[in-house]
mmCIF file of C-alpha atoms in Angstrom:
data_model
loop_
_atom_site.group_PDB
_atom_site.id
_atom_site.type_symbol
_atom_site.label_atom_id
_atom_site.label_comp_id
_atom_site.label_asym_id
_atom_site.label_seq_id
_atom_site.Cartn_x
_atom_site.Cartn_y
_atom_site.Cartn_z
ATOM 1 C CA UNK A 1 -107.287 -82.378 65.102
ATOM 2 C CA UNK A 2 -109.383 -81.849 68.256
ATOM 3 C CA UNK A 3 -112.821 -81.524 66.076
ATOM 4 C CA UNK A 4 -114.690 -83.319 63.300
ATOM 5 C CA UNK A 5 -112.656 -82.452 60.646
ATOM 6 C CA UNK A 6 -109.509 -82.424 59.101
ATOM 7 C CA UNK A 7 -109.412 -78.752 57.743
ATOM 8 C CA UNK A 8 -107.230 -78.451 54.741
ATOM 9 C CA UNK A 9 -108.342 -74.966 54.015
ATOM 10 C CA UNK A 10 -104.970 -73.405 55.346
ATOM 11 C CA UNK A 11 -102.203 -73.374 57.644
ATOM 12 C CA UNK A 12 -103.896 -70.021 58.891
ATOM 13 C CA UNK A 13 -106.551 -72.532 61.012
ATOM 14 C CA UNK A 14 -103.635 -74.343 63.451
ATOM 15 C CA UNK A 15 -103.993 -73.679 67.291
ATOM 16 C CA UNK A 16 -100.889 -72.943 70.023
ATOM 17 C CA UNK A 17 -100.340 -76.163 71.381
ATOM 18 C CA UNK A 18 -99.969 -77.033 74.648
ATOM 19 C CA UNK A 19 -96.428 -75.931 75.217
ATOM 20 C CA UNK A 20 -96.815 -72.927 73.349
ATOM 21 C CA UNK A 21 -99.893 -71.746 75.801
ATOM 22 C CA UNK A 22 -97.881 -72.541 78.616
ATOM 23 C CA UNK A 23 -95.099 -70.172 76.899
ATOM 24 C CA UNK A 24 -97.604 -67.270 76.383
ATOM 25 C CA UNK A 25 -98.610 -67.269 79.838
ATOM 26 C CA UNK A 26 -95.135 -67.057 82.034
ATOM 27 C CA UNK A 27 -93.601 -64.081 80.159
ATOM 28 C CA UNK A 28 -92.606 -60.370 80.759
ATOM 29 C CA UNK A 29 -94.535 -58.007 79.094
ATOM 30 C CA UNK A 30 -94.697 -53.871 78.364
ATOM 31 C CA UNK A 31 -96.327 -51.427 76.129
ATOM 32 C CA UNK A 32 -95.101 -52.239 72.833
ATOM 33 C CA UNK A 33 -95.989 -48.934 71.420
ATOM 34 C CA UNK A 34 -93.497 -47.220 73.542
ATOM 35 C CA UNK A 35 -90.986 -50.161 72.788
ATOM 36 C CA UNK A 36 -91.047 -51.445 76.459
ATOM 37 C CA UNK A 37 -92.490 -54.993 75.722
ATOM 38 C CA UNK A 38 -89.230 -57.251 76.198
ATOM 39 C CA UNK A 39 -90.125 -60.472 74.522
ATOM 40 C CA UNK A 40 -91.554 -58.534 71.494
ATOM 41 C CA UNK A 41 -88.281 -56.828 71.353
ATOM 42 C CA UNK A 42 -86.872 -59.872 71.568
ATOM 43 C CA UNK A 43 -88.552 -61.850 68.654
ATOM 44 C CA UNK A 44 -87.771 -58.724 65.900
ATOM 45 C CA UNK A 45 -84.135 -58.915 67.448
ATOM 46 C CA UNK A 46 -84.393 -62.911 66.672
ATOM 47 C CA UNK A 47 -86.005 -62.749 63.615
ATOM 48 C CA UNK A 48 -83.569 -60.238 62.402
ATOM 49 C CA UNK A 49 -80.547 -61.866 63.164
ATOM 50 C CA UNK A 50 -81.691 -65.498 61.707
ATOM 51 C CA UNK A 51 -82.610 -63.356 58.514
ATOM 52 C CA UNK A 52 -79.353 -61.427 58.647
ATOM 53 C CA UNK A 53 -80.800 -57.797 58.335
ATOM 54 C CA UNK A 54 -80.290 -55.246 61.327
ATOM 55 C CA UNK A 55 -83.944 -54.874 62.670
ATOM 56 C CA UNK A 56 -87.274 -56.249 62.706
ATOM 57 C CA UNK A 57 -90.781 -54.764 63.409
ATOM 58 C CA UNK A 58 -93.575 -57.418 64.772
ATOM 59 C CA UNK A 59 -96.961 -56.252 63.147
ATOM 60 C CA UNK A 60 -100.353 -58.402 63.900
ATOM 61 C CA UNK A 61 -101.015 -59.159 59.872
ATOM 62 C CA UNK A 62 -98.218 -60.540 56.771
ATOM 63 C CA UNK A 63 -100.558 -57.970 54.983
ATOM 64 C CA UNK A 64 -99.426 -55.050 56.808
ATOM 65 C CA UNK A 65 -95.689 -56.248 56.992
ATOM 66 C CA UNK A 66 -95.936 -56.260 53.192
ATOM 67 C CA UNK A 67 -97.802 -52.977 52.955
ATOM 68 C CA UNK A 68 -95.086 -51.096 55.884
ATOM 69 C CA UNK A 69 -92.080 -53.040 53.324
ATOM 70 C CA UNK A 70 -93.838 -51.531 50.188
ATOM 71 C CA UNK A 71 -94.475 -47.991 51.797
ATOM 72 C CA UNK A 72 -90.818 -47.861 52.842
ATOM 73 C CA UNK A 73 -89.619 -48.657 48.861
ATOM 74 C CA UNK A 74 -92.354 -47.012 46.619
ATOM 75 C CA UNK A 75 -93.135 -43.388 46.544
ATOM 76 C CA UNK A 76 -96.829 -41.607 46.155
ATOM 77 C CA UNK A 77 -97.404 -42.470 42.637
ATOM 78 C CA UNK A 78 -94.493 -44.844 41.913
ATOM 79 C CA UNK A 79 -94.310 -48.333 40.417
ATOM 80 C CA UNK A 80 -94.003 -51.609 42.235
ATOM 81 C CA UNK A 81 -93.894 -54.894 39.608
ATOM 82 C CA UNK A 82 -94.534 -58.134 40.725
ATOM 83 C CA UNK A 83 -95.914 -61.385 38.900
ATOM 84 C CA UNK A 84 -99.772 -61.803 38.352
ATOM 85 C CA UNK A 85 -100.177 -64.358 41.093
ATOM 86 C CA UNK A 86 -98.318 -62.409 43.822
ATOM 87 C CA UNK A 87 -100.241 -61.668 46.873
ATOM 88 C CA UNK A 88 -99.480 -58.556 47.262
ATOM 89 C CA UNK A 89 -101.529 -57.932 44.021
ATOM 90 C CA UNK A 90 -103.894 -60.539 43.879
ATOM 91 C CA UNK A 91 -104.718 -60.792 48.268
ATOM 92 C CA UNK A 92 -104.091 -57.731 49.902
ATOM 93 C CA UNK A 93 -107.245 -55.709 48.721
ATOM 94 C CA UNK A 94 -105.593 -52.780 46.359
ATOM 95 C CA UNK A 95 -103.838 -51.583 50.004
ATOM 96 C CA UNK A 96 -100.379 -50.292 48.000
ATOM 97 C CA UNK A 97 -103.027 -48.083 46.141
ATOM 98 C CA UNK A 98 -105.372 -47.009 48.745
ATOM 99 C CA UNK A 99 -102.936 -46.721 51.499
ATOM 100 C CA UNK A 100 -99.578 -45.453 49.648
ATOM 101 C CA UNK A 101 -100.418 -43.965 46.074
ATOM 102 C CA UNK A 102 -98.445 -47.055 44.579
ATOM 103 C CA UNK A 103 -99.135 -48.734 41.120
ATOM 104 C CA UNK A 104 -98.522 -51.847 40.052
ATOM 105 C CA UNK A 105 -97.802 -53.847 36.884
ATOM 106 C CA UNK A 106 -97.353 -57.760 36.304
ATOM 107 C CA UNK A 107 -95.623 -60.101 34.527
ATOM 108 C CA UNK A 108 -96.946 -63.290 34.077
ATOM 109 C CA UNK A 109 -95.669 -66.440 35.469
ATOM 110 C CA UNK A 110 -96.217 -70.676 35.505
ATOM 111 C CA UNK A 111 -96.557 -71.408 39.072
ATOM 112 C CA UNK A 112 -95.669 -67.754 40.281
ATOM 113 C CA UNK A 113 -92.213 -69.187 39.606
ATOM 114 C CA UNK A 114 -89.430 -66.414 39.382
ATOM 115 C CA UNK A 115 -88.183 -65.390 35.837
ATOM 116 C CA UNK A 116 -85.363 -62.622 35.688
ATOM 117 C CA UNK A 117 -86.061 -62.366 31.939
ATOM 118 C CA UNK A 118 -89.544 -61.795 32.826
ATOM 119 C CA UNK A 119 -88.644 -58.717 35.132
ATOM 120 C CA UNK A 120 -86.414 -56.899 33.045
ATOM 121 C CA UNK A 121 -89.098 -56.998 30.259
ATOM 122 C CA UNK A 122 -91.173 -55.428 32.419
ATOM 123 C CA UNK A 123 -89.425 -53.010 34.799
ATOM 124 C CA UNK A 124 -89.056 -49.467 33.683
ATOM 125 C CA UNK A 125 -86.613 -47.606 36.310
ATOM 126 C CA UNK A 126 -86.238 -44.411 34.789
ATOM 127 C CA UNK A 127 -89.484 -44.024 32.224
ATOM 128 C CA UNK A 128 -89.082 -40.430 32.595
ATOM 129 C CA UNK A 129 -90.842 -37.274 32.854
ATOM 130 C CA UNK A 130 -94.304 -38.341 31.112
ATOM 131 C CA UNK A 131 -94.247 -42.032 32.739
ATOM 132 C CA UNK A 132 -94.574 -44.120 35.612
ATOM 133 C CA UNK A 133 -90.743 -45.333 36.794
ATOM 134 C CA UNK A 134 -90.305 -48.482 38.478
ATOM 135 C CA UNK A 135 -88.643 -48.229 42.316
ATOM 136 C CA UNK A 136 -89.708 -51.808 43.807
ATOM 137 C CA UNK A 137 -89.825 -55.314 42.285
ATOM 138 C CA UNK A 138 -91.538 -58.056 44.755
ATOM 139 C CA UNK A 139 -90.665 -61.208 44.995
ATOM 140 C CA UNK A 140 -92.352 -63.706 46.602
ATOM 141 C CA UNK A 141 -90.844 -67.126 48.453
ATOM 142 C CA UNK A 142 -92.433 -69.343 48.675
ATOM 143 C CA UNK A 143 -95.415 -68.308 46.342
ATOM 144 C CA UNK A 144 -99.171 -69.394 47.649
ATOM 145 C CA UNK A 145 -100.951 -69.190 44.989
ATOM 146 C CA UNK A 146 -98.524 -70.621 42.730
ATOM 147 C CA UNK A 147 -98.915 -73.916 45.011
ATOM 148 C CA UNK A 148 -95.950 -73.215 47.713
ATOM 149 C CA UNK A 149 -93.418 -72.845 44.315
ATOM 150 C CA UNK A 150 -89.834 -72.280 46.214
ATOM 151 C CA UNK A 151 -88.045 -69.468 43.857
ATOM 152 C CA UNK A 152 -84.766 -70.641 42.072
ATOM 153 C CA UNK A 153 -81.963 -69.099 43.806
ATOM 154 C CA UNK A 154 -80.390 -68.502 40.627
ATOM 155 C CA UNK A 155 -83.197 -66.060 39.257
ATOM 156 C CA UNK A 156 -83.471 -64.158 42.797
ATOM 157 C CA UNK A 157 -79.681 -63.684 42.252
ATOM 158 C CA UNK A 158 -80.492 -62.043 38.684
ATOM 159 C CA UNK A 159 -83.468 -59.879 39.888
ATOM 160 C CA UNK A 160 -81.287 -58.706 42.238
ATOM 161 C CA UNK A 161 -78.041 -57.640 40.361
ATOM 162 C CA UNK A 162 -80.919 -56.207 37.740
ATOM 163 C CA UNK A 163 -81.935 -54.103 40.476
ATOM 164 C CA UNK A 164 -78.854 -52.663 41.853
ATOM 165 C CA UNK A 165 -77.645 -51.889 38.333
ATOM 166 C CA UNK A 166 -80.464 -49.746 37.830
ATOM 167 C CA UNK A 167 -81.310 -48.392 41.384
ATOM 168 C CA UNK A 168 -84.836 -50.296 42.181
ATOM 169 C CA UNK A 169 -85.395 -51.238 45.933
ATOM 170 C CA UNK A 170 -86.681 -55.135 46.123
ATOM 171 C CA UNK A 171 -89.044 -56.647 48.270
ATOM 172 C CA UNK A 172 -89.728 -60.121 49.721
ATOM 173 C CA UNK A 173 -92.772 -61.402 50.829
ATOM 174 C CA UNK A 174 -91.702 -64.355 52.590
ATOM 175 C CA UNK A 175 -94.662 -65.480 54.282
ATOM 176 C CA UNK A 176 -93.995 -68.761 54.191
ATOM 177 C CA UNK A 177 -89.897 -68.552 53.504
ATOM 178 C CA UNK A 178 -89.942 -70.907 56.686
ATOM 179 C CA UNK A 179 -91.050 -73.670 54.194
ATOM 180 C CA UNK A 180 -88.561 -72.718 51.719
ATOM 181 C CA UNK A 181 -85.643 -73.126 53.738
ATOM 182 C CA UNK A 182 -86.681 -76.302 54.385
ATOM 183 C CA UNK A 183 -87.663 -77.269 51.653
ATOM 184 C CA UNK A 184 -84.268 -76.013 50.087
ATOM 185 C CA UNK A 185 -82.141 -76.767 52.690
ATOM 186 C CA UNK A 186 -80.714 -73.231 52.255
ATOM 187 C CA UNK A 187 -80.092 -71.272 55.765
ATOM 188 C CA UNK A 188 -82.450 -68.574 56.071
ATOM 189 C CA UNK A 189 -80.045 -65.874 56.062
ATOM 190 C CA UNK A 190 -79.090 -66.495 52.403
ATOM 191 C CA UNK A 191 -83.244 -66.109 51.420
ATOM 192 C CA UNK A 192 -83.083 -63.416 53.229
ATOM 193 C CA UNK A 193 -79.738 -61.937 51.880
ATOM 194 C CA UNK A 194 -79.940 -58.948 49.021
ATOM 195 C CA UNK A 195 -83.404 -57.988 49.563
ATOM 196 C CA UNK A 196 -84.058 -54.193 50.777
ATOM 197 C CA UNK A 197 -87.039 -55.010 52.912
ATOM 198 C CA UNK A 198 -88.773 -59.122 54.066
ATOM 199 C CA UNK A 199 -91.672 -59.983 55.603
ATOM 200 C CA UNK A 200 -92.290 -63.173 57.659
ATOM 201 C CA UNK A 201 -95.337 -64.967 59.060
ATOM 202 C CA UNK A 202 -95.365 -66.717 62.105
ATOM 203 C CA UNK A 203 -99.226 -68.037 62.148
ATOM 204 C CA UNK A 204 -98.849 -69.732 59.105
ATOM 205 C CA UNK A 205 -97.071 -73.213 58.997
ATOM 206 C CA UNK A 206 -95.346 -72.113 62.578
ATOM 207 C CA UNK A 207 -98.604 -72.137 64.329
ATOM 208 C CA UNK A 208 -98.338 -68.833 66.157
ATOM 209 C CA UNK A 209 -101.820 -67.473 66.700
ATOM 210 C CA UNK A 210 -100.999 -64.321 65.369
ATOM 211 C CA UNK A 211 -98.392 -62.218 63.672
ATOM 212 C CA UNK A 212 -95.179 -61.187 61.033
ATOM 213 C CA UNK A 213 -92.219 -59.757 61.341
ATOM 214 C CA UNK A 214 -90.968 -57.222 59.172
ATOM 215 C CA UNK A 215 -87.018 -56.804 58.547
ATOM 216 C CA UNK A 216 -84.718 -54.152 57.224
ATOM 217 C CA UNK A 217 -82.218 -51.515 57.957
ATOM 218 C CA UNK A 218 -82.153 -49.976 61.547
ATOM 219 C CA UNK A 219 -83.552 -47.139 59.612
ATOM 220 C CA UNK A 220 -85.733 -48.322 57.310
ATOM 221 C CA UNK A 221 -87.102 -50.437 60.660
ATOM 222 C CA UNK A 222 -87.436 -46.949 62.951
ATOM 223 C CA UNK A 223 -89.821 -45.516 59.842
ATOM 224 C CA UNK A 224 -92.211 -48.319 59.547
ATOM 225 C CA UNK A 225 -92.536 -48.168 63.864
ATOM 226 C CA UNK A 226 -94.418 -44.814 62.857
ATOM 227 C CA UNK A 227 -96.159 -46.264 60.140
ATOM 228 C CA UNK A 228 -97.205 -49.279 62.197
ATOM 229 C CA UNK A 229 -98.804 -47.160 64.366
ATOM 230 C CA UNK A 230 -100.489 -44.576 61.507
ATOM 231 C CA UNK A 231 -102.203 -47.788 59.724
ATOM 232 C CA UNK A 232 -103.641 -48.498 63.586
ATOM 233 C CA UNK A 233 -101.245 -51.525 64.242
ATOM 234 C CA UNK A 234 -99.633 -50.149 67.302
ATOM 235 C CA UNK A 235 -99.978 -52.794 70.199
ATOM 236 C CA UNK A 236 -99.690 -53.095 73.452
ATOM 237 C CA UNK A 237 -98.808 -55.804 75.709
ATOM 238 C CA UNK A 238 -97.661 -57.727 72.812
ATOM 239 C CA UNK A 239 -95.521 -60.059 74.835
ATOM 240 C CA UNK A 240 -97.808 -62.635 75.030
ATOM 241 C CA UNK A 241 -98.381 -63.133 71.091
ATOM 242 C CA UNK A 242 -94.002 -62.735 70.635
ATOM 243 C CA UNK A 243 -93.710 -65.637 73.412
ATOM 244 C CA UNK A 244 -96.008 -67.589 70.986
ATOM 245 C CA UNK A 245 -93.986 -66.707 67.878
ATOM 246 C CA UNK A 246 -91.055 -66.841 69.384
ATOM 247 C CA UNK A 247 -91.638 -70.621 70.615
ATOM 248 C CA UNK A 248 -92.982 -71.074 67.459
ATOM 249 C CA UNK A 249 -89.357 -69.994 65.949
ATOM 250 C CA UNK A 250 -87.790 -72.112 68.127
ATOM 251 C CA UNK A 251 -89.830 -74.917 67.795
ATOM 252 C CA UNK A 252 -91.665 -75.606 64.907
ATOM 253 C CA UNK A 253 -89.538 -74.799 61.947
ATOM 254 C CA UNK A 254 -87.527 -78.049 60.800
ATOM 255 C CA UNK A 255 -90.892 -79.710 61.785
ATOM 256 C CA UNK A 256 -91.977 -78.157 58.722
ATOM 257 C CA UNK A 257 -91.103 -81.360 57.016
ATOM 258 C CA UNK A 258 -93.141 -83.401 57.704
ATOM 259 C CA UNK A 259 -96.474 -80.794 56.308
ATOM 260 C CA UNK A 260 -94.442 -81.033 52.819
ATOM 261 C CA UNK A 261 -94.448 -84.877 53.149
ATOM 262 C CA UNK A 262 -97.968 -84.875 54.208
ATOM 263 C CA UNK A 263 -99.032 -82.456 51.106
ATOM 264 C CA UNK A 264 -97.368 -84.907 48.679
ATOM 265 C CA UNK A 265 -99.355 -87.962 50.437
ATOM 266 C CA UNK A 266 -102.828 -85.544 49.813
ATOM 267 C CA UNK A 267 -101.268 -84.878 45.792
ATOM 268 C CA UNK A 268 -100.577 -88.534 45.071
ATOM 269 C CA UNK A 269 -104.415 -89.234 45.981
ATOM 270 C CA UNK A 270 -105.426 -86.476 43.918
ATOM 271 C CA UNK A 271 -103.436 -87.443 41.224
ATOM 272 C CA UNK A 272 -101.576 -84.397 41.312
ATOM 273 C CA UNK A 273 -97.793 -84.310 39.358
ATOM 274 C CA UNK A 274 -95.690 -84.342 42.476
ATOM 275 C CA UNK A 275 -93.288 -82.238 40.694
ATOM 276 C CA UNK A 276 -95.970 -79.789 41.658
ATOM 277 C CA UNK A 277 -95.873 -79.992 45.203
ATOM 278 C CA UNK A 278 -92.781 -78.446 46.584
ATOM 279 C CA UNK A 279 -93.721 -77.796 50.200
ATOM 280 C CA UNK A 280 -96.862 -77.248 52.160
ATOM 281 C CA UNK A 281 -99.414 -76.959 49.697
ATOM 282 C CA UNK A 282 -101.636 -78.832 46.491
ATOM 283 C CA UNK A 283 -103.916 -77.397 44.011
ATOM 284 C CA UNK A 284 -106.354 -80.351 42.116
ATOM 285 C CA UNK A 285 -108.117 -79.263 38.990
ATOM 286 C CA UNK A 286 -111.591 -80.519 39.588
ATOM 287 C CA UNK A 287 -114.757 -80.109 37.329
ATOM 288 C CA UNK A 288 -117.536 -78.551 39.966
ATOM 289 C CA UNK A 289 -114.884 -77.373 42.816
ATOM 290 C CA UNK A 290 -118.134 -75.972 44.880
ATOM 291 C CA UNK A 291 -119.441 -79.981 44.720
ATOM 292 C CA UNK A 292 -116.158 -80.860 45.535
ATOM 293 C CA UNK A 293 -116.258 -78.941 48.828
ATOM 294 C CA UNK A 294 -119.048 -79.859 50.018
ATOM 295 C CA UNK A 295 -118.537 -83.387 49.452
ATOM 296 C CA UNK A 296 -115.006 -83.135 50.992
ATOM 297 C CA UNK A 297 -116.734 -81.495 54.350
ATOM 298 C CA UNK A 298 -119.803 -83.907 54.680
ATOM 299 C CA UNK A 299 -117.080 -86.924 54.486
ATOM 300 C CA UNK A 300 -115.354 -84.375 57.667
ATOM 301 C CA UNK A 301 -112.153 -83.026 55.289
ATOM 302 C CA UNK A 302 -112.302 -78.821 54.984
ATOM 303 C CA UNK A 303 -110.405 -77.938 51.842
ATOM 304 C CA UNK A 304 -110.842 -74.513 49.823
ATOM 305 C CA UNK A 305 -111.721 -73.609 46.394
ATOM 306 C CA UNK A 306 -109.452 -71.331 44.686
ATOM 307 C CA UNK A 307 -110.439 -70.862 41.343
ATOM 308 C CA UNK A 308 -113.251 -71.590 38.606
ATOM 309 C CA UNK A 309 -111.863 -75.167 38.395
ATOM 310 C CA UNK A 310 -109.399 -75.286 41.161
ATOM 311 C CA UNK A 311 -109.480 -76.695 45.176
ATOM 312 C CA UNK A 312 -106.113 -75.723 47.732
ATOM 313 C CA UNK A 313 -104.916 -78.587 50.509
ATOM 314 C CA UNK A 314 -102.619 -76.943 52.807
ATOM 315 C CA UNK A 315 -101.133 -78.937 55.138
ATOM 316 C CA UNK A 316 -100.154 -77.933 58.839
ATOM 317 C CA UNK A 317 -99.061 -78.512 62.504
ATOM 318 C CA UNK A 318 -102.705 -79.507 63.141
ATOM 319 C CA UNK A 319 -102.627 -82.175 60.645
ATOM 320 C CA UNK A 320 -100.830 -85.309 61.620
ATOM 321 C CA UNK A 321 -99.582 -88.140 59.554
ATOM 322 C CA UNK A 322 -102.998 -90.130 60.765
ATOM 323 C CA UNK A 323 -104.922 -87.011 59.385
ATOM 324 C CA UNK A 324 -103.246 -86.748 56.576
ATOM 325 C CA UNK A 325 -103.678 -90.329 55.121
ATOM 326 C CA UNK A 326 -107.422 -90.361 56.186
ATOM 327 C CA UNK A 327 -107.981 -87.427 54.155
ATOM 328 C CA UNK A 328 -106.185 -88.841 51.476
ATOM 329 C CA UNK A 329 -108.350 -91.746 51.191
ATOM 330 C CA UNK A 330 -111.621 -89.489 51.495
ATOM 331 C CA UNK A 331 -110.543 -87.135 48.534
ATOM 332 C CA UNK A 332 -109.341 -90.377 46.279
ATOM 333 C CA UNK A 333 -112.710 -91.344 46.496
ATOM 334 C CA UNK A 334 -114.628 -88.376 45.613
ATOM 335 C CA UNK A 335 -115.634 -87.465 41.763
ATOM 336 C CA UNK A 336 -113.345 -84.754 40.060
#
């Protein structure tokens, strides 16, 4: 870190590094809008193809690739399930209602880990005339507030044969799928694979400074271009953020590594069941989590509270494996 502090708060807070400003500033740009800007062109056709799905749309927020994904699946007045924890539900503000008519039920779930039983309890596809029928389940891989949970391939496989059978579209928010195919060692192709519409992040644990991708069908990816730009996420000269995110791509993805090895250094000094900590990110049960905080950031260690009894340690690009032990031995120390 270049400041104080270690900040643990999330791996939303890294900055380009060097090569990745010197990246941003020798590249071809256009106006994105009228879908002239070459290297943004370049990272959807990138993203796409590692994620095995015929298009991609680069949008400046994960939120809005979710929201364009859900728009494209759920009609005015339709039903999208997901678990409690998803972010979609639980982070995103109520934008499937406000911006596309869409309601929502949960099931519940340990972790935000994926169930299939769980889904077909819950999912109603054709509740008829006097009900509301399910069109979209979302998944999502790996889950953030279930602690960076990697899904079980076995249950996505389930959801999805569920969801053929009975004609429901399925979504992935795979913010941070990066980690999970890692973390997995599964390409990212088969994360990717049987899913109508995915979202990825690329200023998460990639470092980017800004922006997701969105991936589909050619046709699914030509309606949410007009959506983009009806939500107000039509940009311009985008090329400089793509060359970011598409070093970022090229770069800093088996890196990725390393954060989950950090996050399990942070967990063991926390006392935190390692079984817990599957990639990038711990959650420690601590009595006064607002004491906690503070005392973390006066001893120069950021970390978030996320919960009535519950702090978050995301580890990053920005946190070394210097940063990661010091912080360790400043949390150990601190009353929980």
């Amino acid at each position: 870190m270049t400041d104080a502090f270690i900040d643990l708060r999330s791996d939303t807070v890294t900055r380009p590094t060097a090569a990745m400003r010197a990246a941003m500033l020798d590249v071809e740009v256009g106006d994105d809008v009228f879908g002239e800007d070459p290297t943004t062109n370049l990272l959807e056709q990138d993203v796409a193809a590692l994620l095995g799905h015929e298009a991609g749309l680069f949008t400046p927020t994960g939120s809005m690739a979710n929201q364009l994904g859900l728009r494209l699946l759920v009609g005015l007045g339709e039903e999208l399930v997901a678990d409690q924890q998803a972010h979609v539900v639980r982070a995103e503000l109520g934008a499937a209602a406000v911006f596309s008519g869409i309601t929502t039920r949960t099931w519940a779930s340990d972790r935000g880990r994926l169930v299939a039983s769980a889904v077909r309890d819950i999912a109603e596809p054709n509740a008829g005339a006097y009900s509301v029928s399910t069109t979209a389940i979302a998944v999502e891989n790996t889950h953030n507030f279930g602690g960076g949970t990697v899904q079980p391939a076995s249950e996505v496989s389930a959801v999805q044969a569920f969801a053929r059978e009975h004609g429901i579209a399925v979504h992935l928010d795979g913010a941070r799928l990066w980690n999970a195919h890692v973390a997995s060692a599964t390409p990212l192709h088969e994360l990717a694979a049987g899913f109508d519409t995915v979202s990825v992040c690329l200023s998460k644990g990639l470092g980017a400074p800004v922006g997701s991708v969105l991936v589909g069908s050619t046709e699914r990816i030509a309606a949410a271009r007009i959506w983009r730009k009806r939500y107000g996420g039509g940009m311009r000269q985008t090329g400089f953020l793509a060359a970011a995110a598409r070093f970022a791509v090229t770069h800093h993805v088996e890196r990725l590594a390393e954060d989950h090895a950090n996050a399990r250094v942070l967990a063991a000094a926390l006392d935190v069941d390692p079984d817990t900590v599957e990639t990038n990110i711990v959650f420690a049960e601590v009595s006064d989590p607002p004491a906690f905080v503070a005392a973390a950031a006066a001893a120069g260690v950021r970390v978030m509270q996320l919960g009535p009894r519950r702090v978050r340690l995301v580890t990053h690009l920005d946190v070394s494996d210097d940063d990661a032990a010091r912080a360790a031995e400043v949390l150990a120390r601190l009353p929980r």
